[in-house]
Amino acid sequence: MRYIRTVNHLEGLNDAQKRAVLATDGPVSVLAGAGSGKTRVLTTRIYHLVREGVPAHQILAVTFTNKAAREMRERVRAMLSAPHEATQNKRQAVSQDGVPFIATFHGLGRELLESYGKVIGIPRFFSVYDRDDSEKAIARALKALDVGAKELSPRAVLGRISRYKGEGMRAQEFYEKYAQSGFSARITAEVWLRYEKTLVAEKALDFDDLIALPVRLLEERADLRELAQNRWRYLHIDEYQDTNELQERLAGLLAEKHKNLFVVGDGDQSIYGWRGAKMENILNFEKKYPGAVTIILEHNYRSTKNLVDAANVVIEKNKNRKEKYSITENAVGEPITIHMARSAEDEARWIALKIRALMRNGVAPEEIAVLFRTNFQSRALEEGLLRAGVPYKLLGTRFFARKEVKDALAWMRLAMDPSREVDKIRAAAAPARGIGRVTLGKLFEGQRSQLRAGELAKVEQFELVVNELSQAALSLVPSEFVKLVIEKSGMRRVLLEEGSAEDRERFENVEELASVAARHDGMPGKEGIAAFLTEAALASDQDEMDLPPTRSGQENEKTGVMLMTVHAAKGLEFNTVFVSGMEEGLFPHQGMGDENNRDEEEERRLFYVAMTRAKERLFLTLARVRKIYGSDYASEPSSFLADIDGSLILYDETDGETIIEA
């Protein structure tokens, strides 16, 4: 008999990690410091439950990004497929009884609504408005009320609606409560009512509906609540400090019967208070769930000792936190480098040339990140990287927000539901086929008989293509369906065969859409296409990392330095990290303290997140003078720099030319 070496799934875990994995019953809170192996704990615990006899399909795990969900899913799948102690004579899965459901909160909401939503009138195949779709709908509602963007911006109105939806409020409730509270509140109330009518007409939901509606469903229907509770008896939630009120309520509803709620988080990395996240959800977990087990993961496996010590000193300045001190057995490592440049342009040049030197010494560009506090900083940084010939990816220039990609997605949604007017307007113009808004308006108003012969012929040809795609959607896997959409819509002909060099570049983005859709090829037909369309609508900045660079200093470059905000870097790690703009008023941001902005402790938590993304090297840069809104401002070093022990710092005063010569 051939012996197959098996691996004990607890091997290599420290004592605290083992306790977390083995704490299988009842509520458990794991306070996981940066780099403490929380993902390994989560995946190992899921494997352990299955190994102990829990059917895999009764296990639920929730995280915050599609990227994190995919990675967790792949890890769990690999563990369940590996040999283990009980099966040394053959390779077989621990369980053949389904797989755990691992998704984002929005993915979980979609699953609940697709399963049970028909009782509150939710169609089986609903579409999901992304933020751009929602902003445009809000803009149309504002225009109908004769309110200009300068008076009240669509983004601001959407932000307010989103905030109140996250607290469980409905449009009519908001109208009754706030419509008489002043201009802004009155307009928001009226816009919200119009916006909800648009969503209903389009058979669409927005981001917030994917959480609010499942909560409403489970709270109002005890029978459906019990079905969901029995469906998933073990619930895991990652990044619990980032949950808002509704997400926390959803978790509580699902865990109410069996009490098996396992949450992982770190109050020190709570950086989304501005969008409704409540750090108190993890700080007060034991109060809400009496008898809960609390386990602290303090061992940092990611960063050097210098980096861990510096991060500890910084975050300990905060008062509103649970006591936690990270330790590491990693090497001491390099000191933190601080560089003060003359201007933002000089700062960017210094960073770019330092990166070139690191790359020349063997550091891969994808292992380097340049972080910034606010989006306007990216301009100078991009220019610096371009001039130095450093390849990079800019997160925030979202792949799914590009015109050609949104055009293809509109065609796909229209094929799923040919009655969608918004998508019909977009698809008819992508590519243009002589069907204007006036013609479409007559169709929408039931005036088809008033169309001229030429107009009618164009409309009928367009409808023929849509119907052909609708039929194809019943059987094709998502990636093949995307390819068919590209062909039948005419996008291939216009962008690739007849287009300019720029058009051909856009066609590459459309082609990439098929590669992304292939992730859902395991579900053929409308099920898979609907899942893909939802993923596209809910894509976060981090999901863009798996796609080709948005720009590059070199042609055909497939990898690049990651350029992103600190917020976007949450959950990621890199060999080398540059944090730019370390100036008072910029980081920490000047708006801190205002009730509508971040407070000082959240800003410090944000800096802590930035520091702990680095594994080996951390560079903190600033400019003496920075141009903001066209004017030069003298800068003072960030107060956060003074928090770092001087023994952990190296001040680098070299200029770019010195770096090149080194």
XYZ file of C-alpha atoms in Angstrom:
662
model
C 0.000 0.000 0.000
C 1.434 3.345 -1.023
C 1.487 5.806 1.882
C 0.318 9.354 1.195
C 1.669 11.929 3.613
C -1.110 13.889 5.221
C -0.982 17.211 6.953
C -2.494 17.938 10.346
C -4.614 21.027 9.737
C -3.621 22.460 13.146
C 0.077 22.126 12.423
C 1.862 25.474 12.282
C -0.841 27.393 14.144
C 0.092 29.228 17.320
C -1.854 28.621 20.537
C -4.267 31.522 20.045
C -4.975 30.494 16.446
C -5.661 26.910 17.567
C -8.107 28.112 20.223
C -9.949 30.102 17.577
C -10.156 27.141 15.197
C -11.350 24.753 17.939
C -13.938 27.150 19.425
C -16.719 25.754 17.265
C -19.851 26.367 19.339
C -21.522 29.597 20.351
C -20.486 33.193 19.683
C -16.755 33.814 19.233
C -14.926 37.106 18.720
C -11.382 37.055 17.357
C -9.437 40.304 17.636
C -6.868 39.893 14.898
C -3.979 42.334 14.631
C -2.434 43.189 11.267
C -0.598 40.262 9.688
C -1.792 37.836 12.379
C -3.033 35.154 9.975
C -6.766 35.746 10.344
C -7.570 34.368 6.883
C -5.728 31.161 7.732
C -7.710 30.916 10.971
C -11.002 31.413 9.135
C -10.287 28.864 6.414
C -8.841 26.319 8.848
C -11.881 26.657 11.123
C -14.225 26.039 8.187
C -12.194 22.959 7.243
C -12.222 21.794 10.876
C -16.020 22.062 11.067
C -16.406 19.952 7.926
C -13.869 17.449 9.226
C -15.898 17.180 12.437
C -19.003 16.292 10.499
C -20.732 19.609 9.773
C -22.137 19.532 6.220
C -20.200 22.066 4.168
C -23.364 23.632 2.768
C -24.424 24.571 6.307
C -21.393 26.849 6.678
C -21.479 30.519 5.680
C -18.535 32.934 5.472
C -18.894 36.624 4.688
C -16.247 39.176 3.806
C -16.192 42.617 2.202
C -14.653 42.304 -1.285
C -15.103 39.888 -4.163
C -11.338 39.452 -4.242
C -11.198 38.388 -0.576
C -14.180 36.052 -1.053
C -12.548 34.387 -4.074
C -9.267 33.890 -2.254
C -10.994 32.421 0.795
C -13.107 30.160 -1.427
C -10.016 28.861 -3.248
C -8.200 28.170 0.025
C -11.147 26.262 1.469
C -11.639 24.299 -1.745
C -7.974 23.280 -1.739
C -8.147 22.173 1.905
C -11.319 20.148 1.361
C -9.743 18.403 -1.630
C -6.513 17.445 0.157
C -5.851 14.151 1.966
C -6.194 14.203 5.732
C -5.478 12.065 8.742
C -8.530 9.834 8.342
C -7.831 8.900 4.698
C -4.166 7.997 4.375
C -4.705 5.352 1.719
C -6.403 7.488 -0.900
C -6.949 11.082 -1.934
C -10.533 12.167 -1.346
C -12.421 15.194 -0.167
C -13.396 15.479 3.466
C -16.992 16.015 2.451
C -18.917 15.570 -0.745
C -21.953 17.303 0.712
C -21.786 20.644 -1.055
C -19.335 23.476 -0.449
C -19.447 26.356 2.042
C -21.161 29.516 0.858
C -18.464 32.209 0.839
C -19.411 35.653 -0.399
C -19.484 39.358 0.290
C -22.322 40.862 2.307
C -23.865 42.001 -0.970
C -23.429 38.533 -2.443
C -25.182 37.081 0.589
C -27.982 39.623 0.188
C -28.376 38.694 -3.470
C -28.575 34.998 -2.566
C -31.255 35.640 0.074
C -33.332 37.769 -2.287
C -33.047 35.284 -5.140
C -34.100 32.489 -2.777
C -36.887 34.190 -0.825
C -37.438 37.650 -2.318
C -40.479 36.786 -4.413
C -42.680 37.116 -1.310
C -41.970 40.872 -1.284
C -42.167 41.265 -5.049
C -38.474 40.926 -5.959
C -38.105 39.414 -9.480
C -35.963 36.278 -9.823
C -33.436 37.947 -12.127
C -33.112 41.503 -10.911
C -30.312 43.808 -12.006
C -28.076 45.761 -9.628
C -27.373 49.454 -10.052
C -23.737 50.347 -9.538
C -22.841 53.729 -8.063
C -22.669 55.331 -11.497
C -26.130 54.039 -12.399
C -27.507 55.332 -9.098
C -25.898 58.758 -9.509
C -27.385 59.125 -12.987
C -30.852 58.178 -11.738
C -30.496 60.698 -8.907
C -29.354 63.341 -11.408
C -32.467 62.755 -13.527
C -34.666 63.097 -10.453
C -32.946 66.367 -9.485
C -33.394 67.689 -13.016
C -37.108 66.813 -12.904
C -37.351 68.905 -9.723
C -35.440 71.748 -11.441
C -32.536 71.492 -8.997
C -29.081 72.083 -10.483
C -25.948 70.119 -9.584
C -24.416 73.275 -8.066
C -27.329 73.545 -5.646
C -27.249 69.894 -4.661
C -24.923 67.352 -6.247
C -26.231 63.887 -7.210
C -23.298 62.289 -5.363
C -24.137 64.137 -2.141
C -27.812 63.173 -2.371
C -26.929 59.534 -3.091
C -24.517 59.528 -0.143
C -27.249 60.778 2.171
C -29.779 58.234 0.887
C -27.210 55.458 1.213
C -26.400 56.466 4.790
C -30.049 56.364 5.864
C -30.672 53.110 3.974
C -27.747 51.658 5.907
C -29.580 52.555 9.117
C -32.697 50.727 7.933
C -34.792 53.749 6.936
C -37.180 53.689 3.962
C -37.927 56.458 1.480
C -41.461 57.154 2.717
C -40.292 57.167 6.327
C -37.553 59.673 5.502
C -40.047 61.855 3.630
C -42.466 61.944 6.547
C -39.704 62.685 9.047
C -37.474 65.163 7.208
C -39.354 66.681 4.238
C -40.089 69.819 6.272
C -36.572 70.191 7.672
C -35.164 72.555 5.050
C -34.241 72.708 1.382
C -31.628 69.937 1.304
C -33.714 67.456 3.325
C -36.883 68.226 1.337
C -35.176 67.723 -2.022
C -33.472 64.540 -0.798
C -36.827 63.195 0.362
C -38.513 63.914 -2.972
C -35.567 62.580 -4.974
C -35.500 59.392 -2.916
C -39.159 58.661 -3.677
C -38.551 59.212 -7.407
C -35.390 57.105 -7.257
C -37.258 54.172 -5.715
C -39.881 54.362 -8.492
C -37.076 54.216 -11.069
C -35.595 51.119 -9.436
C -38.973 49.371 -9.434
C -39.593 50.251 -13.082
C -36.181 48.929 -14.065
C -36.524 45.761 -11.958
C -33.335 46.874 -10.263
C -31.870 47.141 -6.778
C -28.978 49.270 -5.586
C -26.087 48.380 -3.262
C -27.971 49.273 -0.123
C -31.101 47.335 -1.126
C -29.051 44.148 -1.177
C -28.695 44.447 2.602
C -31.806 46.427 3.605
C -34.315 44.178 1.821
C -32.982 40.858 3.203
C -33.031 42.356 6.725
C -36.622 43.492 6.219
C -37.518 40.067 4.786
C -36.031 38.124 7.708
C -37.436 40.464 10.354
C -40.974 40.370 8.969
C -41.190 36.708 7.960
C -40.434 34.265 10.779
C -40.864 31.286 8.431
C -38.243 32.540 5.991
C -35.965 33.538 8.852
C -36.040 29.968 10.174
C -35.342 28.590 6.702
C -32.244 30.789 6.392
C -31.103 29.960 9.945
C -31.352 26.231 9.303
C -29.687 26.612 5.933
C -26.532 28.098 7.500
C -25.923 26.877 11.041
C -22.394 28.245 11.270
C -21.764 31.877 10.355
C -18.327 33.496 9.914
C -17.835 37.231 9.332
C -14.519 38.780 8.402
C -13.611 42.437 9.062
C -16.424 42.759 11.590
C -15.290 46.249 12.584
C -16.382 47.417 9.114
C -19.998 46.302 9.462
C -22.713 48.932 9.567
C -25.970 48.776 11.489
C -27.879 46.766 8.883
C -25.048 44.289 8.251
C -24.768 43.661 11.971
C -28.546 43.124 12.164
C -28.388 40.677 9.245
C -25.679 38.684 11.010
C -27.704 38.650 14.211
C -30.837 37.433 12.431
C -29.020 34.552 10.750
C -27.233 33.498 13.964
C -30.249 33.980 16.263
C -31.305 30.311 16.433
C -28.028 28.383 16.597
C -25.793 31.127 18.119
C -22.786 29.938 16.116
C -21.482 33.361 15.132
C -17.719 33.622 14.588
C -16.476 37.159 13.904
C -12.963 38.338 13.114
C -11.897 41.949 13.188
C -9.588 44.621 14.483
C -10.889 47.853 15.954
C -7.482 49.391 15.220
C -8.225 48.984 11.497
C -11.676 50.543 11.580
C -11.439 53.215 8.854
C -14.909 53.367 7.337
C -16.853 55.336 9.943
C -17.583 57.965 7.272
C -19.683 55.451 5.335
C -21.598 54.087 8.310
C -19.296 51.373 9.680
C -19.658 50.992 13.446
C -16.504 49.962 15.270
C -18.709 49.391 18.324
C -20.007 46.219 16.672
C -16.751 44.456 17.535
C -15.887 46.445 20.665
C -19.277 45.573 22.245
C -19.610 42.042 20.866
C -19.461 40.430 24.330
C -22.251 42.712 25.591
C -24.583 41.722 22.761
C -23.669 38.048 22.986
C -23.229 37.133 26.680
C -20.918 34.202 27.174
C -19.035 34.934 23.964
C -15.454 33.699 23.780
C -12.873 36.395 22.944
C -9.512 35.423 21.467
C -6.722 37.868 20.625
C -4.275 37.196 17.786
C -1.219 39.324 18.532
C 1.538 37.589 16.568
C 2.423 39.485 13.397
C 3.787 37.188 10.668
C 3.898 39.880 7.978
C 6.221 42.701 8.969
C 9.719 43.233 10.334
C 10.201 44.023 14.021
C 10.957 47.688 13.322
C 7.691 48.075 11.427
C 5.656 46.256 14.077
C 7.178 48.323 16.903
C 6.516 51.582 15.058
C 2.897 50.656 14.317
C 2.331 49.688 17.953
C 3.575 53.049 19.198
C 1.369 54.940 16.742
C -1.900 53.116 17.451
C -1.428 53.145 21.224
C -2.053 56.897 21.105
C -5.751 56.137 20.507
C -8.012 55.897 23.552
C -11.123 54.225 22.061
C -9.722 50.745 21.514
C -9.302 47.333 23.075
C -5.876 46.694 24.539
C -3.812 44.751 22.032
C -0.059 44.664 21.352
C 1.416 43.064 18.261
C 4.585 40.994 18.565
C 6.776 39.325 15.967
C 9.710 36.956 15.683
C 10.665 38.362 12.274
C 14.012 40.035 11.650
C 14.582 43.606 12.839
C 14.648 44.843 9.258
C 15.360 48.252 7.789
C 14.451 51.498 9.545
C 11.468 53.489 8.299
C 12.688 56.001 5.739
C 11.361 59.568 5.844
C 12.006 61.936 2.930
C 11.001 65.589 2.680
C 10.909 66.931 -0.880
C 10.669 70.524 -2.061
C 7.349 70.042 -3.881
C 4.781 67.396 -4.750
C 6.485 66.973 -8.134
C 9.867 66.439 -6.483
C 8.267 64.021 -4.033
C 6.818 62.001 -6.925
C 10.146 62.052 -8.780
C 11.996 60.831 -5.693
C 9.498 57.995 -5.173
C 9.688 56.960 -8.843
C 13.460 56.873 -8.921
C 13.649 55.049 -5.589
C 11.282 52.432 -7.063
C 13.521 52.131 -10.127
C 16.474 51.481 -7.840
C 14.517 48.832 -5.912
C 13.416 47.134 -9.131
C 17.022 47.139 -10.333
C 17.887 45.307 -7.098
C 15.332 42.583 -7.723
C 12.124 43.853 -6.111
C 9.180 43.012 -8.396
C 7.002 46.038 -9.285
C 3.801 44.282 -8.144
C 5.381 43.973 -4.683
C 5.532 47.766 -4.370
C 2.637 50.064 -3.449
C 2.395 53.845 -3.426
C -0.381 55.017 -1.118
C -1.973 58.432 -0.825
C -4.607 59.969 1.458
C -6.709 61.813 -1.123
C -7.306 61.247 -4.819
C -5.881 64.562 -6.057
C -2.402 63.387 -5.037
C -2.427 60.733 -7.758
C -1.803 63.213 -10.605
C 1.736 64.152 -9.563
C 2.525 60.561 -8.599
C 1.355 59.235 -11.970
C 3.402 61.802 -13.833
C 6.485 60.927 -11.801
C 6.114 57.203 -12.485
C 5.466 57.773 -16.190
C 8.539 59.976 -16.619
C 10.702 57.429 -14.834
C 9.330 54.590 -16.980
C 7.911 52.735 -13.990
C 4.933 50.492 -14.867
C 1.954 50.940 -12.558
C -1.709 50.238 -11.938
C -3.939 52.984 -10.624
C -6.751 51.599 -8.518
C -9.795 53.784 -8.680
C -9.894 54.050 -12.487
C -12.344 51.209 -12.397
C -12.403 48.708 -15.218
C -16.157 48.194 -14.905
C -16.778 51.951 -15.117
C -15.189 52.327 -18.563
C -17.635 53.281 -21.314
C -17.033 50.310 -23.590
C -17.347 47.880 -20.678
C -20.575 49.497 -19.465
C -21.891 49.307 -23.049
C -21.300 45.553 -23.151
C -22.865 45.110 -19.710
C -25.944 47.066 -20.877
C -26.336 44.631 -23.779
C -26.084 41.702 -21.372
C -28.676 43.124 -18.985
C -30.993 43.890 -21.908
C -30.716 40.305 -23.128
C -31.671 39.137 -19.638
C -34.682 41.488 -19.604
C -35.589 43.186 -22.937
C -38.017 45.544 -21.162
C -35.245 47.559 -19.432
C -35.511 51.049 -20.892
C -32.248 52.466 -19.549
C -30.216 49.601 -21.005
C -32.168 49.766 -24.270
C -31.168 53.433 -24.671
C -27.507 52.631 -24.044
C -27.365 49.475 -26.154
C -29.054 51.171 -29.132
C -26.183 53.658 -29.205
C -23.376 51.134 -28.696
C -22.604 51.061 -31.499
C -24.820 53.719 -33.079
C -27.413 52.271 -35.429
C -29.558 55.306 -36.258
C -32.035 54.830 -33.395
C -32.310 58.095 -31.496
C -33.934 58.956 -28.169
C -37.009 60.333 -29.950
C -37.582 57.012 -31.690
C -37.070 55.103 -28.453
C -39.368 57.528 -26.650
C -42.179 56.665 -29.061
C -41.572 52.976 -28.403
C -41.640 53.454 -24.622
C -44.892 55.413 -24.896
C -46.590 52.744 -27.027
C -46.471 54.794 -30.243
C -44.812 52.180 -32.445
C -47.345 52.816 -35.235
C -46.085 56.387 -35.549
C -42.602 55.331 -36.577
C -41.540 55.927 -40.180
C -40.678 52.912 -42.304
C -36.938 53.525 -42.031
C -37.104 53.982 -38.260
C -39.226 50.854 -37.866
C -36.760 48.776 -39.898
C -33.862 49.831 -37.666
C -35.862 49.143 -34.511
C -36.894 45.700 -35.735
C -33.294 44.799 -36.610
C -32.182 45.938 -33.148
C -34.954 43.919 -31.475
C -33.997 40.870 -33.537
C -30.462 41.003 -32.130
C -31.748 41.466 -28.563
C -34.126 38.506 -28.920
C -31.366 36.319 -30.370
C -29.158 37.155 -27.391
C -32.045 36.542 -24.980
C -32.405 33.023 -26.334
C -28.654 32.432 -26.162
C -28.622 33.534 -22.513
C -30.665 30.475 -21.591
C -27.873 28.027 -22.365
C -24.464 29.682 -22.835
C -21.902 29.978 -20.045
C -21.136 33.627 -19.129
C -17.776 33.884 -20.961
C -19.223 32.531 -24.222
C -22.243 34.783 -23.831
C -19.975 37.832 -23.514
C -18.202 36.853 -26.736
C -21.543 36.484 -28.512
C -22.699 39.892 -27.241
C -19.513 41.503 -28.547
C -20.079 39.921 -31.946
C -23.853 40.359 -32.370
C -24.005 43.902 -30.979
C -21.509 45.116 -33.576
C -18.916 46.161 -30.995
C -16.263 43.897 -32.522
C -16.793 45.370 -35.987
C -16.815 49.015 -34.867
C -13.993 48.868 -32.300
C -11.668 46.250 -33.793
C -12.219 46.049 -37.521
C -13.162 49.640 -38.334
C -11.855 51.552 -35.339
C -8.740 53.590 -34.582
C -5.792 52.424 -32.509
C -7.571 53.894 -29.472
C -10.730 51.960 -30.373
C -8.747 48.749 -30.629
C -7.374 49.396 -27.144
C -10.956 49.770 -25.895
C -11.805 46.503 -27.594
C -9.152 44.798 -25.477
C -11.058 45.953 -22.399
C -14.246 44.425 -23.794
C -12.383 41.184 -24.504
C -11.074 41.161 -20.937
C -14.713 41.128 -19.826
C -15.003 37.566 -21.142
C -12.043 36.521 -19.000
C -13.662 37.994 -15.903
C -17.012 36.368 -16.753
C -15.302 32.960 -16.971
C -15.181 32.887 -13.161
C -18.887 32.071 -13.320
C -18.774 29.482 -16.106
C -19.622 26.797 -13.576
C -23.199 28.139 -13.682
C -24.462 28.072 -17.295
C -27.336 30.156 -18.547
C -29.126 32.964 -16.783
C -27.951 31.902 -13.307
C -24.290 32.395 -14.197
C -24.881 35.557 -16.220
C -26.901 37.101 -13.385
C -24.124 36.275 -10.893
C -21.527 37.848 -13.171
C -23.587 41.007 -13.709
C -23.988 41.388 -9.957
C -20.247 40.952 -9.427
C -19.549 43.619 -12.049
C -21.954 46.052 -10.379
C -20.458 45.435 -6.938
C -16.786 45.377 -7.962
C -14.509 47.199 -5.539
C -11.177 48.822 -6.254
C -9.335 45.706 -5.090
C -11.123 43.598 -7.681
C -9.352 45.667 -10.321
C -6.001 44.276 -9.208
C -6.567 41.067 -11.147
C -6.913 43.008 -14.402
C -4.183 44.441 -16.679
C -2.604 47.812 -15.738
C -4.657 50.895 -16.502
C -1.521 52.668 -17.621
C 2.087 51.744 -17.880
C 5.414 53.273 -18.606
C 6.184 50.342 -20.897
C 4.171 48.770 -23.685
C 2.634 45.370 -23.059
C 3.551 45.528 -19.368
C 1.457 43.041 -17.425
C 2.568 43.943 -13.922
C 3.109 47.217 -12.229
C 3.494 49.177 -9.024
C 0.154 49.527 -7.236
C -0.989 53.139 -6.878
C -3.998 53.617 -4.602
C -5.575 55.402 -1.649
C -4.881 54.097 1.832
C -8.538 53.105 2.101
C -8.229 50.942 -1.029
C -5.128 49.225 0.398
C -7.031 47.791 3.365
C -6.479 44.009 3.562
C -3.507 44.001 1.161
C 0.197 43.546 1.793
C 3.341 44.457 -0.137
C 7.059 43.984 0.216
C 7.600 47.757 -0.002
C 5.169 50.579 0.726
C 5.456 54.318 0.076
C 3.019 56.581 1.920
C 3.045 60.009 0.288
C 1.750 63.333 1.523
C 2.694 62.931 5.189
C 1.779 66.534 5.956
C -0.376 68.077 8.648
C -3.761 68.861 7.161
C -3.357 66.211 4.487
C -2.581 63.134 6.590
C -4.156 63.543 9.112
C -6.725 65.170 6.897
C -7.690 68.758 7.694
C -11.352 67.859 7.893
C -10.930 65.669 10.965
C -13.025 66.735 13.900
C -15.945 67.983 11.825
C -19.000 65.812 12.459
C -19.258 65.134 8.746
C -15.646 64.022 8.436
C -13.252 61.635 10.104
C -12.099 62.201 13.628
C -8.478 62.203 14.774
C -8.547 58.623 16.044
C -9.928 57.328 12.727
C -7.172 59.206 10.905
C -4.602 57.538 13.158
C -6.187 54.157 12.492
C -5.898 54.933 8.792
C -2.187 55.669 9.188
C -1.815 52.430 11.153
C -3.417 50.557 8.236
C -0.982 52.233 5.825
C 2.043 51.284 7.937
C 0.992 47.660 8.375
C 0.639 47.003 4.640
C 4.465 46.807 4.462
C 6.375 43.579 4.969
C 9.997 44.765 4.665
C 10.265 48.444 3.758
C 8.243 51.549 4.573
C 8.915 54.987 3.065
C 7.081 58.068 4.367
C 7.349 61.106 2.118
C 6.166 64.707 2.251
C 6.553 68.000 0.422
C 7.539 71.396 1.850
C 5.180 73.066 -0.627
C 2.107 71.475 -2.168
C -0.188 72.982 -4.805
C -3.832 72.565 -3.825
C -6.622 73.928 -6.011
C -4.103 75.970 -7.981
C -2.389 77.633 -5.016
C 0.887 76.815 -3.260
C 0.700 75.958 0.435
C 3.640 75.598 2.818
C 3.409 72.296 4.670
C 4.271 71.084 8.131
C 5.249 67.472 8.762
C 2.396 65.248 9.879
C 1.953 64.974 13.634
C 1.883 61.209 13.120
C 5.590 61.240 12.241
C 6.396 62.522 15.739
C 4.638 59.478 17.210
C 7.288 57.126 15.788
C 10.319 56.381 17.957
C 13.346 58.148 16.481
C 15.448 54.983 16.771
C 13.241 53.370 14.129
C 13.646 56.164 11.563
C 16.183 57.023 8.850
C 15.958 60.508 7.298
C 16.904 60.333 3.619
C 17.874 63.658 2.082
C 19.187 62.303 -1.216
C 17.799 63.738 -4.435
C 16.777 61.778 -7.478
C 20.128 61.971 -9.242
C 21.871 60.459 -6.234
C 19.433 57.567 -6.259
C 20.123 56.865 -9.932
C 23.850 56.871 -9.385
C 23.664 54.569 -6.351
